[in-house]
Amino acid sequence: MVEPGVPPPAAAVAVALALGVGIGLIGYALGRFLSPSREFPRKRRRYECGNPPAGRARGILVVQYYPYLIVFLTVEPVLIYVALALLAGPWALPTAALMVGALLPPLIFALRTARRLELWSAG
């Protein structure tokens, strides 16, 4: 039971979600408002690290990791909000223990692999 005058735990998750969405919308609106809206030929030309473009383009930029980036950027915030929601209730301690337990095997594997790689490089 929630004490009088104390907001329910789900309110913290709702506030965090509202803040995240609100800050994203503010950033989008500022970008739309501050960026020039007129089209210039210079905007469509390619850009080579500060140097004037010379010759024709050399090739297509391979974006092989782009799908992984999109998956990470869409799934990670959702998982953060789910974790916050799970840690907001009376079951917070078992949930936190389960999360730490789920992170231990990959951590142990990474440390063992790093040690093995270090032995190979020392040669």
Tab-separated table of C-alpha atoms in Angstrom:
chain	number	residue	atom	x	y	z
A	1	MET	CA	0.000	0.000	0.000
A	2	VAL	CA	1.253	3.453	-0.840
A	3	GLU	CA	1.400	5.971	1.976
A	4	PRO	CA	-0.709	9.110	1.662
A	5	GLY	CA	1.201	11.961	0.072
A	6	VAL	CA	3.747	9.619	-1.568
A	7	PRO	CA	3.391	9.133	-5.325
A	8	PRO	CA	3.087	5.544	-6.560
A	9	PRO	CA	6.262	3.924	-7.953
A	10	ALA	CA	4.780	3.825	-11.449
A	11	ALA	CA	4.669	7.628	-11.401
A	12	ALA	CA	8.484	7.721	-11.464
A	13	VAL	CA	8.521	5.591	-14.602
A	14	ALA	CA	5.834	7.765	-16.193
A	15	VAL	CA	7.790	10.933	-15.371
A	16	ALA	CA	11.016	9.441	-16.801
A	17	LEU	CA	9.175	8.403	-19.967
A	18	ALA	CA	7.574	11.836	-20.329
A	19	LEU	CA	10.941	13.551	-19.817
A	20	GLY	CA	12.644	11.333	-22.383
A	21	VAL	CA	9.978	11.894	-25.017
A	22	GLY	CA	9.728	15.603	-24.187
A	23	ILE	CA	13.467	16.225	-24.489
A	24	GLY	CA	13.511	14.356	-27.794
A	25	LEU	CA	10.636	16.442	-29.149
A	26	ILE	CA	12.296	19.666	-27.990
A	27	GLY	CA	15.520	18.685	-29.769
A	28	TYR	CA	13.629	17.867	-32.952
A	29	ALA	CA	11.693	21.153	-32.841
A	30	LEU	CA	14.875	23.167	-32.228
A	31	GLY	CA	16.581	21.451	-35.150
A	32	ARG	CA	13.675	22.214	-37.456
A	33	PHE	CA	13.447	25.807	-36.234
A	34	LEU	CA	17.154	26.678	-36.314
A	35	SER	CA	18.183	24.965	-39.548
A	36	PRO	CA	17.925	26.937	-42.796
A	37	SER	CA	14.947	25.860	-44.859
A	38	ARG	CA	16.052	27.232	-48.236
A	39	GLU	CA	17.725	24.916	-50.708
A	40	PHE	CA	21.220	25.814	-51.871
A	41	PRO	CA	23.246	23.923	-54.482
A	42	ARG	CA	26.053	23.804	-51.938
A	43	LYS	CA	23.859	21.774	-49.545
A	44	ARG	CA	23.582	18.940	-52.063
A	45	ARG	CA	27.280	18.756	-52.973
A	46	ARG	CA	29.433	16.130	-51.366
A	47	TYR	CA	31.760	17.076	-48.570
A	48	GLU	CA	35.306	15.760	-48.089
A	49	CYS	CA	36.485	16.541	-44.557
A	50	GLY	CA	36.811	20.275	-45.072
A	51	ASN	CA	38.565	20.039	-48.439
A	52	PRO	CA	36.844	21.172	-51.631
A	53	PRO	CA	35.442	18.121	-53.443
A	54	ALA	CA	37.577	17.038	-56.401
A	55	GLY	CA	36.833	14.491	-59.106
A	56	ARG	CA	33.990	12.062	-59.014
A	57	ALA	CA	32.959	10.027	-55.988
A	58	ARG	CA	35.119	6.965	-55.377
A	59	GLY	CA	32.482	4.483	-54.331
A	60	ILE	CA	29.489	3.587	-52.264
A	61	LEU	CA	29.739	3.853	-48.505
A	62	VAL	CA	29.172	0.391	-47.061
A	63	VAL	CA	26.839	0.532	-44.096
A	64	GLN	CA	27.017	-3.043	-42.903
A	65	TYR	CA	26.489	-2.213	-39.221
A	66	TYR	CA	23.619	0.218	-39.785
A	67	PRO	CA	20.872	-2.355	-38.991
A	68	TYR	CA	22.586	-3.207	-35.694
A	69	LEU	CA	22.705	0.479	-34.813
A	70	ILE	CA	18.996	0.876	-35.548
A	71	VAL	CA	18.117	-2.191	-33.468
A	72	PHE	CA	20.246	-0.945	-30.565
A	73	LEU	CA	18.817	2.570	-30.684
A	74	THR	CA	15.226	1.302	-30.734
A	75	VAL	CA	15.492	-1.549	-28.238
A	76	GLU	CA	17.834	-0.048	-25.634
A	77	PRO	CA	15.545	2.786	-24.441
A	78	VAL	CA	12.637	0.355	-24.206
A	79	LEU	CA	14.729	-1.991	-22.065
A	80	ILE	CA	15.708	0.901	-19.791
A	81	TYR	CA	12.048	1.773	-19.195
A	82	VAL	CA	11.167	-1.892	-18.617
A	83	ALA	CA	14.008	-2.176	-16.087
A	84	LEU	CA	12.820	0.985	-14.325
A	85	ALA	CA	9.277	-0.370	-14.228
A	86	LEU	CA	10.453	-3.693	-12.803
A	87	LEU	CA	12.544	-1.972	-10.148
A	88	ALA	CA	9.653	0.274	-9.062
A	89	GLY	CA	7.533	-2.352	-7.331
A	90	PRO	CA	7.803	-4.488	-4.225
A	91	TRP	CA	9.660	-7.123	-6.249
A	92	ALA	CA	12.640	-4.800	-6.833
A	93	LEU	CA	15.238	-6.834	-4.907
A	94	PRO	CA	14.597	-10.176	-6.671
A	95	THR	CA	14.489	-8.377	-10.024
A	96	ALA	CA	17.796	-6.612	-9.349
A	97	ALA	CA	19.354	-9.911	-8.256
A	98	LEU	CA	18.110	-11.558	-11.454
A	99	MET	CA	19.545	-8.729	-13.569
A	100	VAL	CA	22.950	-8.969	-11.875
A	101	GLY	CA	22.855	-12.752	-12.223
A	102	ALA	CA	22.101	-12.413	-15.925
A	103	LEU	CA	25.072	-10.064	-16.379
A	104	LEU	CA	27.627	-12.248	-14.575
A	105	PRO	CA	28.139	-14.997	-17.225
A	106	PRO	CA	28.881	-12.552	-20.083
A	107	LEU	CA	31.204	-10.588	-17.784
A	108	ILE	CA	33.129	-13.725	-16.784
A	109	PHE	CA	33.355	-14.805	-20.430
A	110	ALA	CA	34.657	-11.369	-21.468
A	111	LEU	CA	37.298	-11.338	-18.728
A	112	ARG	CA	38.512	-14.840	-19.614
A	113	THR	CA	38.644	-13.981	-23.307
A	114	ALA	CA	40.539	-10.758	-22.612
A	115	ARG	CA	43.113	-12.654	-20.546
A	116	ARG	CA	43.512	-15.242	-23.310
A	117	LEU	CA	44.017	-12.521	-25.926
A	118	GLU	CA	46.595	-10.837	-23.709
A	119	LEU	CA	48.574	-14.101	-23.502
A	120	TRP	CA	48.556	-14.442	-27.288
A	121	SER	CA	49.760	-10.881	-27.860
A	122	ALA	CA	52.605	-11.174	-25.306
A	123	GLY	CA	53.922	-13.992	-27.479
